[in-house]
Each structure stands twice: as C-alpha cells, then as structure tokens.
Coordinates of C-alpha atoms and ligand atoms in Angstrom, one line a residue:
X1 CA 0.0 0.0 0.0
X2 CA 1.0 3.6 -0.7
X3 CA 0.4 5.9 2.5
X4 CA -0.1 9.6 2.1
X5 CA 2.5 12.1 2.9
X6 CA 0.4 14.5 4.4
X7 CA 2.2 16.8 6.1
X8 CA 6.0 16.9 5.5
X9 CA 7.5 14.9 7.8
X10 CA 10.6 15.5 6.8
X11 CA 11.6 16.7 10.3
X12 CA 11.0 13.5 11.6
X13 CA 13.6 12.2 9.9
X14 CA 16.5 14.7 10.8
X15 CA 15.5 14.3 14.4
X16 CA 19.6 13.4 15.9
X17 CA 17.6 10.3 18.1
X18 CA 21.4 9.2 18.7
X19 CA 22.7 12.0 21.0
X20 CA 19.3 13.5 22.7
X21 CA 21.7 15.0 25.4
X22 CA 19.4 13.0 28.1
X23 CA 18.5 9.9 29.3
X24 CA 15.0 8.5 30.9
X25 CA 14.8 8.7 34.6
X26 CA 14.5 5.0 35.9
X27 CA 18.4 4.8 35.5
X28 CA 21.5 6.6 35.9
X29 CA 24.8 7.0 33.4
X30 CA 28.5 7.8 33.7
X31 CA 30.3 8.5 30.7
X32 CA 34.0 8.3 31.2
X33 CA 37.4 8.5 29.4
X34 CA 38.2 5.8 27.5
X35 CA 40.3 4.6 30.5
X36 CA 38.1 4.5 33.1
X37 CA 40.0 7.0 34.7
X38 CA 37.8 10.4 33.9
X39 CA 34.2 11.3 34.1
X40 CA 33.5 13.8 31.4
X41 CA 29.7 13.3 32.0
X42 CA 26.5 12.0 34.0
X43 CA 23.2 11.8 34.2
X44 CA 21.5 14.4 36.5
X45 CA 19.9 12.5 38.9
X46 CA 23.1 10.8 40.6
X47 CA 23.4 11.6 44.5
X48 CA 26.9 12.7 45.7
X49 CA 27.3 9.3 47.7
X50 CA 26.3 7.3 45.2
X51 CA 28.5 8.8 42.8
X52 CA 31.4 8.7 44.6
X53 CA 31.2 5.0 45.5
X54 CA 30.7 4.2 41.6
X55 CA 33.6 5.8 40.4
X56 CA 35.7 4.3 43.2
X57 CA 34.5 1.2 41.8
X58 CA 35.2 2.0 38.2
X59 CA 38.6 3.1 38.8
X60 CA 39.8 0.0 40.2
X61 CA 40.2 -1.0 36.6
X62 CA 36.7 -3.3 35.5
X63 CA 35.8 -1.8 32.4
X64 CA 39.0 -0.6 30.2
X65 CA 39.3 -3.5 27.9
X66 CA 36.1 -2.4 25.5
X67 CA 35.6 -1.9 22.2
X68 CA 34.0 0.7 20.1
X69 CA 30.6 -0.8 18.8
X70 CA 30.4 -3.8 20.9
X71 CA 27.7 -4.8 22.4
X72 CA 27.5 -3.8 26.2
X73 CA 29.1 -6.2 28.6
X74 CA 27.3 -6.7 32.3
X75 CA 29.6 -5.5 35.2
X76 CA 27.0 -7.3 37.5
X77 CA 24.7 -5.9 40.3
X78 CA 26.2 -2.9 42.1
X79 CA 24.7 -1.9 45.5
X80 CA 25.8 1.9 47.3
X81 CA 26.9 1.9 50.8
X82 CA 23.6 2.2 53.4
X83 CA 21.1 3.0 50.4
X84 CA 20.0 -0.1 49.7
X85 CA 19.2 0.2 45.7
X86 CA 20.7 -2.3 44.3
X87 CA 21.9 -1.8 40.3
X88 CA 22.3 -3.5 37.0
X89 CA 25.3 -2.2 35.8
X90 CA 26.4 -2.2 32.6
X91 CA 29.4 -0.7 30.4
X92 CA 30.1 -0.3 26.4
X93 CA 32.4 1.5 24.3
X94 CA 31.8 4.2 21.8
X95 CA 34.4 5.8 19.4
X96 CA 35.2 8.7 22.3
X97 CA 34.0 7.4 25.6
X98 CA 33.0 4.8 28.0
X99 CA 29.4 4.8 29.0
X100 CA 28.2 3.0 32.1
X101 CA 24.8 2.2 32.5
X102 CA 22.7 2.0 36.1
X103 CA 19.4 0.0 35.6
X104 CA 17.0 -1.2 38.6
X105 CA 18.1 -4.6 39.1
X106 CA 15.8 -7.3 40.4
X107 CA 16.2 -10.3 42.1
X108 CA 18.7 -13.0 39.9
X109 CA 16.5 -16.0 38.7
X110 CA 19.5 -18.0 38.6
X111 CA 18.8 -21.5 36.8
X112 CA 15.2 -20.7 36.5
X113 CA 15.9 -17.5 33.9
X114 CA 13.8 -16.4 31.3
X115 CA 16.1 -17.4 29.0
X116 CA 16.3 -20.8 29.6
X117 CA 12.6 -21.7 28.9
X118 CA 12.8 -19.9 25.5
X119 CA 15.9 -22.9 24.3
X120 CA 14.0 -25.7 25.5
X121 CA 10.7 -25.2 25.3
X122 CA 10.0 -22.3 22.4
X123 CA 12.5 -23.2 20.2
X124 CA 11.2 -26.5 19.4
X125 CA 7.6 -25.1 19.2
X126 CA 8.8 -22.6 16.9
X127 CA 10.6 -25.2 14.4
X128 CA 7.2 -26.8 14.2
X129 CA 5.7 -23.9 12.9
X130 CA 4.0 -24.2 9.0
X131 CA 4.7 -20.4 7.7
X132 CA 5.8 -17.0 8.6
X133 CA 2.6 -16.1 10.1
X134 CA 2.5 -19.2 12.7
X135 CA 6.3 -17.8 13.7
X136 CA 4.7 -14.8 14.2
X137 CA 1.6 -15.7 16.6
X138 CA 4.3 -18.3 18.7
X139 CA 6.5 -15.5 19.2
X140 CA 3.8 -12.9 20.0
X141 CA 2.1 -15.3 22.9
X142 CA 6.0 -16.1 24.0
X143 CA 6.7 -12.8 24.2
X144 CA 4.0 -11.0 26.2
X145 CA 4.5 -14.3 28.5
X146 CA 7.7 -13.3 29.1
X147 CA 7.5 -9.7 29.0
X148 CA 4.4 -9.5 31.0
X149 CA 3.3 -6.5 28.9
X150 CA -0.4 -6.2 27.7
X151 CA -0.1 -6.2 24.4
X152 CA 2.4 -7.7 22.1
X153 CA 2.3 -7.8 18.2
X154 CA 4.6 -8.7 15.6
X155 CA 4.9 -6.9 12.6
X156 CA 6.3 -7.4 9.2
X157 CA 7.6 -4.1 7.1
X158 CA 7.0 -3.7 3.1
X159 CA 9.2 -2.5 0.4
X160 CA 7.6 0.9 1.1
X161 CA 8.7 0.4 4.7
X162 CA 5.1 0.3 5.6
X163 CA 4.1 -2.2 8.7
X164 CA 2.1 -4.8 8.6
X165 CA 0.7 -6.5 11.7
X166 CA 1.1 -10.4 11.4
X167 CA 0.0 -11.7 14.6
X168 CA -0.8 -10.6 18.3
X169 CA -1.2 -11.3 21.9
X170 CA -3.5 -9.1 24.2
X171 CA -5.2 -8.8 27.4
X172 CA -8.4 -8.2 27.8
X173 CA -9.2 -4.3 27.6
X174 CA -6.5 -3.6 24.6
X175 CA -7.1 -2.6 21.0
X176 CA -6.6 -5.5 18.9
X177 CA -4.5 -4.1 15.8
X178 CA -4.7 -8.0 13.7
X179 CA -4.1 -7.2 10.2
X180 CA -4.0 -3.1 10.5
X181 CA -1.0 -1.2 9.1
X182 CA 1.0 1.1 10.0
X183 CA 2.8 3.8 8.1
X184 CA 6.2 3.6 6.9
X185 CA 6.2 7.5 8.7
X186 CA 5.4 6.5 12.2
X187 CA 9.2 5.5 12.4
X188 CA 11.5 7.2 10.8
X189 CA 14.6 6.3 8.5
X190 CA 17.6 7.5 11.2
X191 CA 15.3 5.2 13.8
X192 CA 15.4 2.0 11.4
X193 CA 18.8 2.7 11.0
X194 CA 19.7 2.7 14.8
X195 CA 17.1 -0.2 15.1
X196 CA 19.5 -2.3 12.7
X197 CA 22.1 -2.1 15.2
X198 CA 20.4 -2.1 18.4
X199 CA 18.0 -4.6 18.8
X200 CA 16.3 -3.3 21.8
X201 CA 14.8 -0.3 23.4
X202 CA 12.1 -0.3 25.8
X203 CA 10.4 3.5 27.4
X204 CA 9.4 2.9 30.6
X205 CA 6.7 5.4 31.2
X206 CA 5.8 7.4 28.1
X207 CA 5.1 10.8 30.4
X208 CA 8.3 11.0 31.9
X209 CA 10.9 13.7 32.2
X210 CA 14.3 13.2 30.7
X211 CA 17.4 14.0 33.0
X212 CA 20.1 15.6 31.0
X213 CA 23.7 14.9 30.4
X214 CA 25.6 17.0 33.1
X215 CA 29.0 17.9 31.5
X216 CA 32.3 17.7 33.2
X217 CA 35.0 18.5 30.1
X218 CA 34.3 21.7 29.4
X219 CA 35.1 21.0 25.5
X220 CA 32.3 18.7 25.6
X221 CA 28.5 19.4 24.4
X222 CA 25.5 16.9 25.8
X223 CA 25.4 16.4 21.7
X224 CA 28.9 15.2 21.8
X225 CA 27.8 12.0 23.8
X226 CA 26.6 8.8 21.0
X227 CA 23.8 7.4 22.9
X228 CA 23.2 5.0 20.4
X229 CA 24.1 1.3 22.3
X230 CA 22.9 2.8 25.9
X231 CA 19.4 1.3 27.1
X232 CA 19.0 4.3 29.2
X233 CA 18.8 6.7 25.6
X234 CA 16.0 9.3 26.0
X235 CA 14.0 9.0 22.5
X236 CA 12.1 11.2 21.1
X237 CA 9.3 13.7 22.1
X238 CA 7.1 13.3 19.0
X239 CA 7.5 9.5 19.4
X240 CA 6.1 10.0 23.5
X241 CA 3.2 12.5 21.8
X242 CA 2.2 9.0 19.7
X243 CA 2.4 6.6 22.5
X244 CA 0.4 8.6 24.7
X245 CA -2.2 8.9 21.6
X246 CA -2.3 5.3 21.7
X247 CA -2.9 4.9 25.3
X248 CA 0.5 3.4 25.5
X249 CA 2.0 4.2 29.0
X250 CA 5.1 1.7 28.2
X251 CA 6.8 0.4 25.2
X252 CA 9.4 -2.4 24.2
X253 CA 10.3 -3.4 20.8
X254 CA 12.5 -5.8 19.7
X255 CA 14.2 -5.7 16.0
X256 CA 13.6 -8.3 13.3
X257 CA 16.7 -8.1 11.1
X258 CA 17.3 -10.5 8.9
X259 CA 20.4 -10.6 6.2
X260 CA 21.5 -7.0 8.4
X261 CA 18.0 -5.7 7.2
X262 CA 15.2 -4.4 9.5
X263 CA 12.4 -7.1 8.1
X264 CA 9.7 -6.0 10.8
X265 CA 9.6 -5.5 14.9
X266 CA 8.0 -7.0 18.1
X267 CA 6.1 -4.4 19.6
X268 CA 4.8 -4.7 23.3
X269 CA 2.4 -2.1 25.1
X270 CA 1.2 -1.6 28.4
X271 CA -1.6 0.9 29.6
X272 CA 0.6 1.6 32.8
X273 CA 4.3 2.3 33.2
X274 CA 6.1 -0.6 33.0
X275 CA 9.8 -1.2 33.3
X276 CA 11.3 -4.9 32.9
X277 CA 15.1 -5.7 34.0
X278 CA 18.2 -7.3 32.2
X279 CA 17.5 -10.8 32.6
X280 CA 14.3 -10.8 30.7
X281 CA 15.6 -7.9 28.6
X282 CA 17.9 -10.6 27.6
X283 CA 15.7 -13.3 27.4
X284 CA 13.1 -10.5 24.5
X285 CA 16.0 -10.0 22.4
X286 CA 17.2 -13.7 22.7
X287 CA 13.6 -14.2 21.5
X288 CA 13.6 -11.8 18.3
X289 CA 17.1 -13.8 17.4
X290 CA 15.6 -16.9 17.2
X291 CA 12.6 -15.8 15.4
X292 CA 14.1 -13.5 13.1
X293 CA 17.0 -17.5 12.3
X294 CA 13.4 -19.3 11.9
X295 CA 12.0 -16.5 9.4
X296 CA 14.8 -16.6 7.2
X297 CA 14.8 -20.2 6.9
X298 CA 11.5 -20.0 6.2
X299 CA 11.7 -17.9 3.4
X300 CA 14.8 -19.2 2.3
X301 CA 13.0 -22.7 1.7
X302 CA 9.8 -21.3 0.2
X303 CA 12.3 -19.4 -2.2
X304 CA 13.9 -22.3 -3.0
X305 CA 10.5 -24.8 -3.8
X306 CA 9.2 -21.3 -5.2
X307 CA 11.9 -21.7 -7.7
X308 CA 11.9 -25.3 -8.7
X309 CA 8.6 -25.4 -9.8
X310 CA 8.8 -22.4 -11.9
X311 CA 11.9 -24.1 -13.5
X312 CA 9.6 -26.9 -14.3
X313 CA 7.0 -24.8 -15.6
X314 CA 9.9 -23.4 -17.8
X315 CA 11.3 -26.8 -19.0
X316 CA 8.0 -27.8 -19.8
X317 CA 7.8 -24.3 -22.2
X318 CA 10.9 -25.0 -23.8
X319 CA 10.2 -29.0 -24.7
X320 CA 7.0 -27.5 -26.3
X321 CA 8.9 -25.5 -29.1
X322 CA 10.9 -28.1 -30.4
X323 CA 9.1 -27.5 -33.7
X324 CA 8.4 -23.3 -33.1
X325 CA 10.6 -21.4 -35.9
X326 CA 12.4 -18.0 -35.0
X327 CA 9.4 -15.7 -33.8
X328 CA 8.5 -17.8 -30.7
X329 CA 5.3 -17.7 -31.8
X330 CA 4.2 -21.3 -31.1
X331 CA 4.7 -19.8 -27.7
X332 CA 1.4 -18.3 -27.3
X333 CA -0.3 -21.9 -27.6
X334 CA 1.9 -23.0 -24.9
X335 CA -0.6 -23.8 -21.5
X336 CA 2.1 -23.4 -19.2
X337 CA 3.2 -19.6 -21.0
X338 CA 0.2 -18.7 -18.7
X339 CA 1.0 -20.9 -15.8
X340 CA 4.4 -18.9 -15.8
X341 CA 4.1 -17.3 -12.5
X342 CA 0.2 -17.1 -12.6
X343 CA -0.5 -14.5 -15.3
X344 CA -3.4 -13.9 -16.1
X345 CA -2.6 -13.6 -19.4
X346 CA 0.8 -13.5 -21.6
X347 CA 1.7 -12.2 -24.9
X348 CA 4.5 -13.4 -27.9
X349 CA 5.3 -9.7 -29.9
X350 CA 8.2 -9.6 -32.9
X351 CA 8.2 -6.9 -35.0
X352 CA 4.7 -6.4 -36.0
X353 CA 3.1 -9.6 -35.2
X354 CA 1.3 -10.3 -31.9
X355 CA 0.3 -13.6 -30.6
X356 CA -1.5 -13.8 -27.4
X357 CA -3.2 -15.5 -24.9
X358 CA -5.6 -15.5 -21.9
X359 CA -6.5 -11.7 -20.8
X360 CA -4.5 -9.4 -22.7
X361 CA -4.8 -5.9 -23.6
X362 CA -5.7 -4.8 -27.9
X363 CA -2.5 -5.4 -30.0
X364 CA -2.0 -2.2 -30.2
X365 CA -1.4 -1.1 -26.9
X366 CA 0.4 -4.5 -26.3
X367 CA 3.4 -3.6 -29.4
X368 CA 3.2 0.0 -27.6
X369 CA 4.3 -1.8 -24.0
X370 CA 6.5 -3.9 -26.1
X371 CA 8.2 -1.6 -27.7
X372 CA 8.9 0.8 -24.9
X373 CA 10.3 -2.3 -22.8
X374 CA 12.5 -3.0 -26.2
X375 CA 13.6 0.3 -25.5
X376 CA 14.6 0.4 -21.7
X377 CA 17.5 -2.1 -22.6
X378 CA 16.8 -4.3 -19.4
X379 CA 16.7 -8.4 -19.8
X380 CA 13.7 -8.5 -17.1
X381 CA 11.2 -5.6 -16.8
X382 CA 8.4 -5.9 -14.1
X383 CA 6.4 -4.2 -12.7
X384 CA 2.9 -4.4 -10.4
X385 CA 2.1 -0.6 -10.5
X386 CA 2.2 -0.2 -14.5
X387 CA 0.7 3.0 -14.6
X388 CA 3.0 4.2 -12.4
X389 CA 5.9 2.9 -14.1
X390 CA 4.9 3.4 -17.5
X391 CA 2.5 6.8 -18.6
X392 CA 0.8 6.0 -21.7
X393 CA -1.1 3.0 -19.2
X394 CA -3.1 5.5 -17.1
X395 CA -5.2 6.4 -20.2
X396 CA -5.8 2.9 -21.1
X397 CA -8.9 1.3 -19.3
X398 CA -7.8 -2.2 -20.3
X399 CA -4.5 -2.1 -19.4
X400 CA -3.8 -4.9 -16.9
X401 CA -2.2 -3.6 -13.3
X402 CA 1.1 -6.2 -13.6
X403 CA 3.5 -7.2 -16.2
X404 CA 6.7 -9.1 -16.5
X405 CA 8.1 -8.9 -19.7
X406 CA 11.7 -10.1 -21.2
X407 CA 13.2 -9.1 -24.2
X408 CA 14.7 -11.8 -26.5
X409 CA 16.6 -10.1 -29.1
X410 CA 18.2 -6.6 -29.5
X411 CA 18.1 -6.9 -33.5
X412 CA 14.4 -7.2 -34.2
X413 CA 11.1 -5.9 -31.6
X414 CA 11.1 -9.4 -29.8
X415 CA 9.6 -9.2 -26.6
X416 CA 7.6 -12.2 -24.0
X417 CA 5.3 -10.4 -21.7
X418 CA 2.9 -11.6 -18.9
X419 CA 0.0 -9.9 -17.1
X420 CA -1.7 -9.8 -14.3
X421 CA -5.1 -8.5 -13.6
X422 CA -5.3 -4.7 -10.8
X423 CA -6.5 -6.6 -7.5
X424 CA -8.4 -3.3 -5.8
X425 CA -7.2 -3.8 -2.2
X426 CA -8.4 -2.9 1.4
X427 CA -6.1 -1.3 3.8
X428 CA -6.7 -1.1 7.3
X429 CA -4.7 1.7 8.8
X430 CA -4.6 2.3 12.4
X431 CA -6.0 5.8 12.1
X432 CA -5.7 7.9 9.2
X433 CA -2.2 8.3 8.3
X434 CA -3.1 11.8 6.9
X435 CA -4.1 13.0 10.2
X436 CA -0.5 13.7 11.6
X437 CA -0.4 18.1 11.5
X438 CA 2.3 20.3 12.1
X439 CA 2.2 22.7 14.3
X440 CA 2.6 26.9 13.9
X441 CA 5.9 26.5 16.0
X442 CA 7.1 23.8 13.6
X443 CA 6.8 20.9 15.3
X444 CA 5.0 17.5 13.6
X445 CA 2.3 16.0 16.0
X446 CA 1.5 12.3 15.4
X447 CA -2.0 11.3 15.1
X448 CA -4.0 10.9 17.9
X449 CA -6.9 8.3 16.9
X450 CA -5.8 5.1 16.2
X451 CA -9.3 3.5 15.4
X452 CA -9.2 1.5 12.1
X453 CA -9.6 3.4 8.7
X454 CA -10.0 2.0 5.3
X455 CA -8.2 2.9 2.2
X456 CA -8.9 1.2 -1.5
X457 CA -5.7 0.7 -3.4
X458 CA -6.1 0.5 -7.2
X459 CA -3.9 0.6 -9.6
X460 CA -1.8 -2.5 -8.1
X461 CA -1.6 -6.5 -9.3
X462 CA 0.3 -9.3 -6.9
X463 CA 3.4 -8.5 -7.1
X464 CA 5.9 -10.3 -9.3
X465 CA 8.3 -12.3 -6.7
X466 CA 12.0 -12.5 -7.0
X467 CA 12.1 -15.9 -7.7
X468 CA 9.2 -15.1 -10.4
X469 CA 11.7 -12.3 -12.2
X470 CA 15.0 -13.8 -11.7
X471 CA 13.3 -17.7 -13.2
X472 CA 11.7 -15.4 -16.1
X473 CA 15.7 -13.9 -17.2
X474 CA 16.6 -18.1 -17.1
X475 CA 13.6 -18.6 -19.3
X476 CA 14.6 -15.2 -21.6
X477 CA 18.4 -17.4 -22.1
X478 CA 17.0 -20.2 -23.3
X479 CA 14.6 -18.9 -25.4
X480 CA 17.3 -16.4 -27.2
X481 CA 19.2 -19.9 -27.3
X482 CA 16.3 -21.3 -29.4
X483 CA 16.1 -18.3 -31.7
X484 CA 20.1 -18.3 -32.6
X485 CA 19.6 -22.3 -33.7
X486 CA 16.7 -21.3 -36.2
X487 CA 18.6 -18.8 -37.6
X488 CA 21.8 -20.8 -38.0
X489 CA 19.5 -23.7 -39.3
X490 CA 17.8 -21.0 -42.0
X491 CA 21.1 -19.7 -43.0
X492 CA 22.4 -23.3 -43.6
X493 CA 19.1 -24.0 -45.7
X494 CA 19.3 -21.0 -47.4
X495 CA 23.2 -21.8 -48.5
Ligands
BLA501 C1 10.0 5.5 17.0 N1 7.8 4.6 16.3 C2 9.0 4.5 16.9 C3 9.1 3.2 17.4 C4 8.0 2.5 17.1 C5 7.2 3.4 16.5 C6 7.7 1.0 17.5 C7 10.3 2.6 18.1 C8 10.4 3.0 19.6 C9 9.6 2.0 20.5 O1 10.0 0.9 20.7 O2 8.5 2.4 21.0 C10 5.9 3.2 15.9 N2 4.8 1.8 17.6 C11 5.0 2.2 16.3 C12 4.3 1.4 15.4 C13 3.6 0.5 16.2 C14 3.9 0.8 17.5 C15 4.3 1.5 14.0 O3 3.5 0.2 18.5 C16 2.7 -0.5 15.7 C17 2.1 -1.3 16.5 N3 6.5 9.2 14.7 C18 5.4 9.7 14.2 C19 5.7 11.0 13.7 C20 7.0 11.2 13.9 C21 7.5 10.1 14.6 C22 4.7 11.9 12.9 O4 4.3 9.1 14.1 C23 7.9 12.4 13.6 C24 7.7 13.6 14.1 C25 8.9 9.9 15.1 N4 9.0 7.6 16.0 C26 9.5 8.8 15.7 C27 10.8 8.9 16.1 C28 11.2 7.6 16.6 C29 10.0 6.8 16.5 C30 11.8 10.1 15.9 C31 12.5 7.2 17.2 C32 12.4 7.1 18.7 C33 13.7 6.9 19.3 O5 14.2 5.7 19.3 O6 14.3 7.8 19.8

C-alpha cells in the first residue's frame, strides 16, 4: 500500500535520536574517558554518595578493555553503601567514551531464567511452525508471557517500509491491531537505521521527564555524547506524543533483522508504566534472534521450492517449441506460457506480429508496452504498478495492473510479456495516516486516533516475486538460445 504524505515529515527524519543529550529517569549514566579514569559526563539524577562509590568502583580498573561498537558487557549488580538500591550495571564503548549504564536490578532467577525456557521449550515449538505467520503468533504469545506487557504484536515491514501486523497477543481491555498497518512514517529512516544495530529499546513510562547529560569537560557538548548502544537513551518527544495517543504508558520493541536488514519489529504495550530488567531484557532479544534465524529459513525454503517449480514450468515451455521457428510464436499456444508465474494472461510480440493468450490488452497497446520495454535495454522488466511505471497506461482502461516482460533479441522488436489483472485492495490503517499536523511553532504532532480506517488501493496486481523475475531472465536465455539455432538452421538452408 502507498500511504499519504500528508504533512511533511521531513523533520522526523533529521531528528539526531542518537545524542538527545538526556537519558530516561528510571536509570543513571556515567560516561567516562576511555580509561576509566575520567568522568567527562552524567546523568543528573546521581546523588553525591552514590557517585562517589561508583567511580571508586570504576577506577579499580573493570571496564577498560572495551571496544567501540560492541555490544554492552554486564559489570554485575552494584549496590551503594547504606542505600539499599541495588543496580544492574552495565558498560560499552563508543568511538570517544566509555558509558556505564545503572538500571534497577531485580532479584537474579538463577537456573530458572527467562532465558532458559525460551531454548528448550520455544525453540522446538517454533521449528514446528508451517509459515511466517505461525512464527509470528508463537513469538507474539511467547513474548508478552515473558514480558508481562499487555499487548504484544509482531509486525512485518514492506518494500515501502510500511508495517504490517502479522499476529498478536493481548489482554483483555486492549485494541486489537490483527491485520492493520501502520505507516512507513510512524518510524523514521535515522530510527530503522539505529534499530538495525540495536535490537532493543524499551520507554518505561511514556510521560516521563528526561534527565540531561551534566557535562564535566568543558570542550564537551551533551550532543557530543553517542547514545546509540545505551538502554537508558531518552527517544524522542514526537515518538512519547504517539504513544500517549495510543494509550501506551510503556513500550518495548524488539528488532527483526534479517540478512542485516530491519524485516519488521516486536512491539509490546502496556496501559501503565512498566519497566522490565536485564534478565528478561535478555531473554526479548534472545527471543527476536531466534525468530528473526526461523523467518529466514522459512523464506529461504519457500524461495527455494518457489523456484523449482517455476523451472519446471519453464522446461515444460521450452520442450513445447521443439518445432516453433524464429518468432517464438508457437509460444502463445503454450498452456504453461500462462501458468508462468500465474498470469493472467501472456503475450508473444516480434516486430509487427502479436500472438496472445488468456486476458491481454488490444494489439496495439500491447506492441506499444512492447516496444517501450525493447527500449529500456533491461533483460527483465516488471512491474505491479504499470501505470506508475509506464504513462501511456493511465489512459488505457484495459490495461492490466502487472507485467513481466523479457526481451529476446536486440536486433528485431522481440519481446515475451505476462499480465496480471489490478487486484483493488483494502487497507486497514490504524488511524488515518493523513491525520498527523504540524504545528505553527514547527513541530509535527503524530496522530491521535488510532481507530481503524480503510483505504482502496487500485492501480496494483500481486506482485511479481523474486524468484518469479529472476526464473523469467533463465527462461529469456533459453529462449534467445532457441532463436540463434533457427537462424543458424535457415542460414544453412538457405546456403
Ligand atoms: C520510533 N515509532 C518508533 C518506534 C515504534 C514506532 C515502534 C520505536 C520505539 C519504540 O520501541 O517504541 C511506531 N509503535 C510504532 C508502530 C507501532 C507501535 C508503527 O507500537 C505499531 C504497532 N513518529 C510519528 C511521527 C514522527 C515520529 C509523525 O508518528 C515524527 C515527528 C517519530 N517515531 C518517531 C521517532 C522515533 C519513533 C523520531 C524514534 C524514537 C527513538 O528511538 O528515539
């Protein structure tokens, strides 16, 4: 589907979500020199006492053997003198400094950890699900189990970077979202990006205060400080204003990325703030790992049977024209030309003849098509948006919404094309995308109904898969092959 842009939200994406300057108030932070030895900065909520006691700590040499980028690295629970808080602390590197992190810690679950169930219990359930959408509902019911959060979902990004919900867990009282999308805008590119690398962020209470980033070093600005790896990382404001607009006190997600690409998230709500500690932290993004493994097998199988039988289909084209002469012509009463990736209908053009089968559009506009793909000097052209691809099509009523065409020779207009009918298609938003408004001082305010609203897509077929266009360019070779031996056997003849 193809959302509106409706303000500019352009803003969104140049918000620097990496170094807000602040962190959310259920933790603390140090960042130090690389050494260990320095503070340069901290959050401001530390007590004098408290500070103190951690840098003693620190000093004494735990933390100086990080790298840049790595992932953080537990330093264990840390209590402070008579206080009796007790800390998860945590430390990773970035390129300038060393950041410590101070989380709530909860009692240890030792051999009964979160983690633990997910291995030998999930894991098997998972490998014995049947497609990408029963991954999808195990991992959804495993994760609010684990998370304790209201409601969990798991959703699935397109090529347009639109969301699409695949399955979900709720409690009884929540907004069930099944099936609704979301708009690629809702989270913007510089957040994907970050999302790629950090698998897990979690806001504990979506009305809080940040604390800012006091600075020690003088030659230092909050802005300086890459907040990218801490947990702690205050996001931002607009993306509060949209929780809160959902009725979503808390938030966790968890990053699908498969083949170092963001394929979709686990998204968990609560009604109430909500705040979960390492060890199940740890378990969540454990969980996303092993789902994100079991959906590229998936796909990676299906991709692989995809293409086997569309081989078939094209062996079963090819045996067919033993006795076709150079035009290809005899493909056209070929049943399998149409069973080709399920066109709807298919079409053989060389020069000025057209042969055709199955739903096509009048000659005329089909030598047009042809002869405009001739020109764009690609082996495979597809498309499932034609009118948006290719102009002359928006004034043509019976021009069919998909086409996959190859071209066979570069000498004469030789072109095999496949159609596919426009399938008019619901969207379910959650809320109207269009409905996000900027404000006089400049600021972009999300949405604030999330109620299901309906959009009609035209214009678009099923799209053309990978396996689909990349089978269809194997076809194109042996085809061409086809053409060469008639010509050689004419020029023989004709010798
Ligand atoms: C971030 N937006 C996000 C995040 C999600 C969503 C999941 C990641 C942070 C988190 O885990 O909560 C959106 N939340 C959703 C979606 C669902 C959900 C799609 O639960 C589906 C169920 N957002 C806007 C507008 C702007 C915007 C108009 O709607 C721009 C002004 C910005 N969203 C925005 C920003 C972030 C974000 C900047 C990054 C937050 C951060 O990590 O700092």
């Amino acid at each position: 589907p193809r959302a509106p842009v409706d303000p500019d939200l352009s803003a969104c994406h140049a918000e620097p979500i990496r170094v807000p300057g602040a962190i959310q108030p259920h933790g603390r932070l140090l960042v130090l020199d690389p050494s260990a030895r320095h503070p340069v900065a901290r959050s401001d909520n530390w007590t004098a006492p408290a500070l103190e006691a951690a840098l003693a700590r620190l000093h004494s040499g735990t933390a100086a053997t990080l790298a840049p980028g790595a992932a953080p690295v537990s330093l264990g629970v840390w209590g402070f003198g008579q206080v009796q808080e007790r800390w998860d602390v945590s430390a990773h590197r970035t390129e300038r400094h060393l950041l410590v992190e101070f989380e709530p810690a909860f009692p240890t679950d030792g051999n009964d950890a979160p983690i633990y169930s997910l291995t030998r219990v999930f894991l098997p359930r998972l490998q014995g699900a049947d497609s990408i959408n029963g991954l999808a509902q195990l991992a959804a019911t495993e994760m609010k189990r684990l998370s304790g959060f209201g409601r969990c979902l798991v959703y699935r990004f397109d090529e347009a970077g639109h969301g699409q919900v695949l399955a979900e867990d709720t409690d009884p009282g929540y907004d069930s979202y099944a099936g609704h999308h979301f708009p690629a805008d809702d989270i913007p590119q510089q957040a994907r990006a970050l999302y790629v690398l950090n698998h897990f962020r979690q806001i504990a209470d979506a009305h809080y205060s940040p604390v800012p980033l006091r600075i020690d070093d003088r030659s230092l600005a909050p802005a300086d400080i890459d907040l990218s790896q801490a947990q702690l990382r205050s996001v931002s404001p607009a993306h509060l204003e949209y929780m809160r607009n959902m009725g979503t006190l808390a938030s966790m997600s968890v990053s699908i990325v498969i083949e170092g690409r963001l394929w979709g998230l686990i998204s968990c709500h609560d009604h109430a703030p909500r705040f979960i500690g390492v060890s199940t932290r740890l378990a969540c993004e454990h969980l996303g790992q092993l789902l994100a493994l079991q959906i590229q097998s998936k796909q990676a199988t299906s991709q692989v049977t995809e293409r086997l039988a569309l081989r078939q289909h094209t062996l079963d084209i090819v045996a067919h024209l033993a006795d076709s002469d150079g035009t290809l012509s005899l493909l056209a009463e070929v049943p399998t030309l149409l069973h080709f990736a399920q066109a709807s209908g298919a079409a053989v053009v060389r020069d000025e003849d057209v042969w055709s089968v199955g739903d096509v559009p009048p000659d005329g506009a089909i030598k047009d098509l042809a002869n405009w793909v001739a020109g764009l000097g690609v082996e495979v052209f597809h498309s499932h948006q034609l009118a948006q691809d290719y102009a002359p099509a928006r004034a043509l009523p019976d021009m069919p919404a998909g086409v996959l065409a190859v071209s066979i020779s570069q000498v004469h207009r030789h072109v095999i094309l496949w159609f596919r009918p426009e399938i008019v298609k619901t969207v379910t938003w959650a809320g109207n995308p269009r409905k996000n408004t900027l404000a006089a001082d400049g600021r972009i305010h999300p949405r604030r109904s999330f109620e299901s609203w309906q959009e009609s897509i035209r214009g678009t077929s099923a799209p053309w898969s990978a396996a689909e266009v990349a089978v269809a360019g194997e076809l194109r070779q042996a085809l061409i092959g086809i053409v060469l031996r008639r010509a050689e056997e004419f020029a023989e003849v004709a010798h």
